[in-house]
PDB file of C-alpha atoms in Angstrom:
ATOM      1  CA  UNK A1375     -16.154 -71.441  16.765  1.00 49.00           C
ATOM      2  CA  UNK A1376     -13.938 -68.415  17.530  1.00 55.00           C
ATOM      3  CA  UNK A1377     -11.994 -68.892  14.290  1.00 68.00           C
ATOM      4  CA  UNK A1378     -15.237 -69.118  12.321  1.00 71.00           C
ATOM      5  CA  UNK A1379     -16.465 -65.844  13.874  1.00 88.00           C
ATOM      6  CA  UNK A1380     -13.149 -64.137  13.168  1.00 88.00           C
ATOM      7  CA  UNK A1381     -13.243 -65.288   9.548  1.00 91.00           C
ATOM      8  CA  UNK A1382     -16.835 -64.130   9.146  1.00 94.00           C
ATOM      9  CA  UNK A1383     -15.967 -60.746  10.665  1.00 93.00           C
ATOM     10  CA  UNK A1384     -12.948 -60.360   8.392  1.00 93.00           C
ATOM     11  CA  UNK A1385     -15.128 -61.219   5.377  1.00 95.00           C
ATOM     12  CA  UNK A1386     -17.741 -58.675   6.435  1.00 96.00           C
ATOM     13  CA  UNK A1387     -15.162 -55.946   6.950  1.00 95.00           C
ATOM     14  CA  UNK A1388     -13.532 -56.647   3.559  1.00 95.00           C
ATOM     15  CA  UNK A1389     -16.936 -56.634   1.837  1.00 97.00           C
ATOM     16  CA  UNK A1390     -17.858 -53.322   3.499  1.00 96.00           C
ATOM     17  CA  UNK A1391     -14.591 -51.712   2.451  1.00 96.00           C
ATOM     18  CA  UNK A1392     -14.830 -53.081  -1.092  1.00 97.00           C
ATOM     19  CA  UNK A1393     -18.303 -51.556  -1.456  1.00 96.00           C
ATOM     20  CA  UNK A1394     -17.052 -48.074  -0.622  1.00 96.00           C
ATOM     21  CA  UNK A1395     -15.957 -45.500  -3.182  1.00 95.00           C
ATOM     22  CA  UNK A1396     -12.150 -45.253  -3.474  1.00 95.00           C
ATOM     23  CA  UNK A1397     -11.804 -42.101  -1.296  1.00 95.00           C
ATOM     24  CA  UNK A1398     -13.894 -43.593   1.508  1.00 95.00           C
ATOM     25  CA  UNK A1399     -12.072 -46.934   1.293  1.00 96.00           C
ATOM     26  CA  UNK A1400      -8.686 -45.180   1.486  1.00 95.00           C
ATOM     27  CA  UNK A1401      -9.785 -43.070   4.488  1.00 95.00           C
ATOM     28  CA  UNK A1402     -11.268 -46.036   6.339  1.00 96.00           C
ATOM     29  CA  UNK A1403      -8.120 -48.114   5.758  1.00 96.00           C
ATOM     30  CA  UNK A1404      -6.032 -45.252   7.150  1.00 96.00           C
ATOM     31  CA  UNK A1405      -8.321 -44.857  10.132  1.00 96.00           C
ATOM     32  CA  UNK A1406      -8.331 -48.581  10.833  1.00 96.00           C
ATOM     33  CA  UNK A1407      -4.494 -48.650  10.677  1.00 96.00           C
ATOM     34  CA  UNK A1408      -4.335 -45.695  13.106  1.00 96.00           C
ATOM     35  CA  UNK A1409      -6.717 -47.443  15.508  1.00 96.00           C
ATOM     36  CA  UNK A1410      -4.657 -50.641  15.371  1.00 94.00           C
ATOM     37  CA  UNK A1411      -1.500 -48.621  16.076  1.00 96.00           C
ATOM     38  CA  UNK A1412      -3.107 -46.815  19.031  1.00 95.00           C
ATOM     39  CA  UNK A1413      -4.761 -49.968  20.408  1.00 93.00           C
ATOM     40  CA  UNK A1414      -2.723 -53.025  19.437  1.00 91.00           C
ATOM     41  CA  UNK A1415      -5.093 -55.274  21.445  1.00 89.00           C
ATOM     42  CA  UNK A1416      -8.149 -54.145  19.488  1.00 92.00           C
ATOM     43  CA  UNK A1417     -10.037 -56.922  17.696  1.00 92.00           C
ATOM     44  CA  UNK A1418     -11.939 -56.531  14.432  1.00 92.00           C
ATOM     45  CA  UNK A1419     -15.697 -56.502  14.808  1.00 93.00           C
ATOM     46  CA  UNK A1420     -18.689 -55.887  12.583  1.00 92.00           C
ATOM     47  CA  UNK A1421     -21.641 -54.309  14.363  1.00 88.00           C
ATOM     48  CA  UNK A1422     -24.727 -52.478  13.158  1.00 89.00           C
ATOM     49  CA  UNK A1423     -23.610 -53.274   9.612  1.00 91.00           C
ATOM     50  CA  UNK A1424     -20.358 -51.306   9.901  1.00 93.00           C
ATOM     51  CA  UNK A1425     -16.737 -52.211  10.652  1.00 95.00           C
ATOM     52  CA  UNK A1426     -15.674 -51.683  14.212  1.00 94.00           C
ATOM     53  CA  UNK A1427     -13.082 -52.618  16.782  1.00 94.00           C
ATOM     54  CA  UNK A1428     -13.601 -54.161  20.199  1.00 92.00           C
ATOM     55  CA  UNK A1429     -11.277 -53.075  22.926  1.00 89.00           C
ATOM     56  CA  UNK A1430     -10.128 -55.139  25.847  1.00 79.00           C
ATOM     57  CA  UNK A1431     -12.433 -53.174  28.130  1.00 64.00           C
ATOM     58  CA  UNK A1432     -15.374 -54.571  26.174  1.00 70.00           C
ATOM     59  CA  UNK A1433     -16.464 -51.437  24.370  1.00 77.00           C
ATOM     60  CA  UNK A1434     -16.214 -50.867  20.656  1.00 84.00           C
ATOM     61  CA  UNK A1435     -15.376 -48.136  18.164  1.00 90.00           C
ATOM     62  CA  UNK A1436     -17.282 -48.041  14.860  1.00 91.00           C
ATOM     63  CA  UNK A1437     -15.631 -46.778  11.688  1.00 92.00           C
ATOM     64  CA  UNK A1438     -18.277 -46.169   9.018  1.00 93.00           C
ATOM     65  CA  UNK A1439     -18.199 -44.035   5.891  1.00 93.00           C
ATOM     66  CA  UNK A1440     -21.178 -42.123   4.663  1.00 91.00           C
ATOM     67  CA  UNK A1441     -21.470 -39.647   1.845  1.00 89.00           C
ATOM     68  CA  UNK A1442     -18.480 -37.318   2.056  1.00 94.00           C
ATOM     69  CA  UNK A1443     -17.161 -38.366   5.468  1.00 95.00           C
ATOM     70  CA  UNK A1444     -15.609 -41.186   7.434  1.00 95.00           C
ATOM     71  CA  UNK A1445     -16.466 -41.341  11.102  1.00 94.00           C
ATOM     72  CA  UNK A1446     -15.306 -42.657  14.426  1.00 93.00           C
ATOM     73  CA  UNK A1447     -17.653 -43.368  17.331  1.00 90.00           C
ATOM     74  CA  UNK A1448     -18.471 -43.561  20.144  1.00 86.00           C
ATOM     75  CA  UNK A1449     -16.555 -40.558  21.324  1.00 88.00           C
ATOM     76  CA  UNK A1450     -18.196 -39.060  24.384  1.00 87.00           C
ATOM     77  CA  UNK A1451     -18.591 -35.416  25.286  1.00 89.00           C
ATOM     78  CA  UNK A1452     -15.621 -35.551  27.668  1.00 91.00           C
ATOM     79  CA  UNK A1453     -13.302 -36.627  24.854  1.00 92.00           C
ATOM     80  CA  UNK A1454     -14.747 -34.027  22.442  1.00 92.00           C
ATOM     81  CA  UNK A1455     -14.272 -31.296  25.053  1.00 92.00           C
ATOM     82  CA  UNK A1456     -10.718 -32.367  25.880  1.00 94.00           C
ATOM     83  CA  UNK A1457      -9.757 -32.295  22.211  1.00 95.00           C
ATOM     84  CA  UNK A1458     -11.919 -29.310  21.193  1.00 94.00           C
ATOM     85  CA  UNK A1459      -9.051 -27.343  19.732  1.00 96.00           C
ATOM     86  CA  UNK A1460      -7.874 -30.243  17.556  1.00 96.00           C
ATOM     87  CA  UNK A1461     -11.482 -30.983  16.497  1.00 96.00           C
ATOM     88  CA  UNK A1462     -12.240 -27.428  15.458  1.00 95.00           C
ATOM     89  CA  UNK A1463     -13.608 -27.544  11.924  1.00 93.00           C
ATOM     90  CA  UNK A1464     -14.683 -31.206  12.107  1.00 95.00           C
ATOM     91  CA  UNK A1465     -18.354 -32.118  12.237  1.00 93.00           C
ATOM     92  CA  UNK A1466     -19.280 -33.760  15.503  1.00 91.00           C
ATOM     93  CA  UNK A1467     -22.551 -35.114  16.834  1.00 86.00           C
ATOM     94  CA  UNK A1468     -23.500 -36.976  19.935  1.00 83.00           C
ATOM     95  CA  UNK A1469     -20.765 -39.548  20.179  1.00 87.00           C
ATOM     96  CA  UNK A1470     -19.489 -39.140  16.596  1.00 91.00           C
ATOM     97  CA  UNK A1471     -16.593 -37.337  14.972  1.00 94.00           C
ATOM     98  CA  UNK A1472     -16.739 -37.034  11.166  1.00 95.00           C
ATOM     99  CA  UNK A1473     -13.680 -36.599   9.006  1.00 96.00           C
ATOM    100  CA  UNK A1474     -14.148 -35.128   5.498  1.00 96.00           C
ATOM    101  CA  UNK A1475     -12.952 -37.364   2.682  1.00 96.00           C
ATOM    102  CA  UNK A1476     -11.718 -34.326   0.801  1.00 95.00           C
ATOM    103  CA  UNK A1477      -8.930 -33.714   3.369  1.00 94.00           C
ATOM    104  CA  UNK A1478      -6.087 -35.975   4.468  1.00 94.00           C
ATOM    105  CA  UNK A1479      -6.987 -37.950   7.570  1.00 94.00           C
ATOM    106  CA  UNK A1480      -5.239 -36.598  10.651  1.00 95.00           C
ATOM    107  CA  UNK A1481      -3.817 -39.956  11.763  1.00 96.00           C
ATOM    108  CA  UNK A1482      -2.194 -38.479  14.881  1.00 96.00           C
ATOM    109  CA  UNK A1483      -5.536 -37.052  15.974  1.00 97.00           C
ATOM    110  CA  UNK A1484      -7.281 -40.389  15.453  1.00 96.00           C
ATOM    111  CA  UNK A1485      -4.628 -42.105  17.556  1.00 96.00           C
ATOM    112  CA  UNK A1486      -5.004 -39.544  20.356  1.00 96.00           C
ATOM    113  CA  UNK A1487      -8.790 -39.935  20.291  1.00 95.00           C
ATOM    114  CA  UNK A1488      -8.561 -43.734  20.482  1.00 94.00           C
ATOM    115  CA  UNK A1489      -6.064 -43.594  23.360  1.00 93.00           C
ATOM    116  CA  UNK A1490      -8.386 -41.181  25.159  1.00 93.00           C
ATOM    117  CA  UNK A1491     -11.337 -43.514  24.544  1.00 90.00           C
ATOM    118  CA  UNK A1492      -9.438 -46.502  25.962  1.00 90.00           C
ATOM    119  CA  UNK A1493      -8.312 -44.465  29.005  1.00 89.00           C
ATOM    120  CA  UNK A1494     -11.966 -43.449  29.535  1.00 86.00           C
ATOM    121  CA  UNK A1495     -13.015 -47.098  29.478  1.00 83.00           C
ATOM    122  CA  UNK A1496     -10.505 -47.953  32.208  1.00 79.00           C
ATOM    123  CA  UNK A1497     -11.794 -45.388  34.695  1.00 72.00           C
TER     124      UNK A1497
END
């Protein structure tokens, strides 16, 4: 059963990425690679019709694309405050950080945010 779910999830993630315009697909692939690097134990998930990752602490991180941005959530207020200087110029909303597709993805920032999210989950 687990292998079937993993296959289904992989198929859903691939289909989602394939349906995105090239710039969004590229940004999401970069973001997903950064998340995997920052959280090697993260497992692919597909939730609320978007690709996501599940962390060992049981929480998840969604990685959708919409319009002219890719996004990463949930990222709580504590994380956004702690990284306010690095996030200056990025659109944020309750729990979400949006990265413009017209700019190179700041992979180092994504990794720092994911590590902060995982640390937050272990408190």
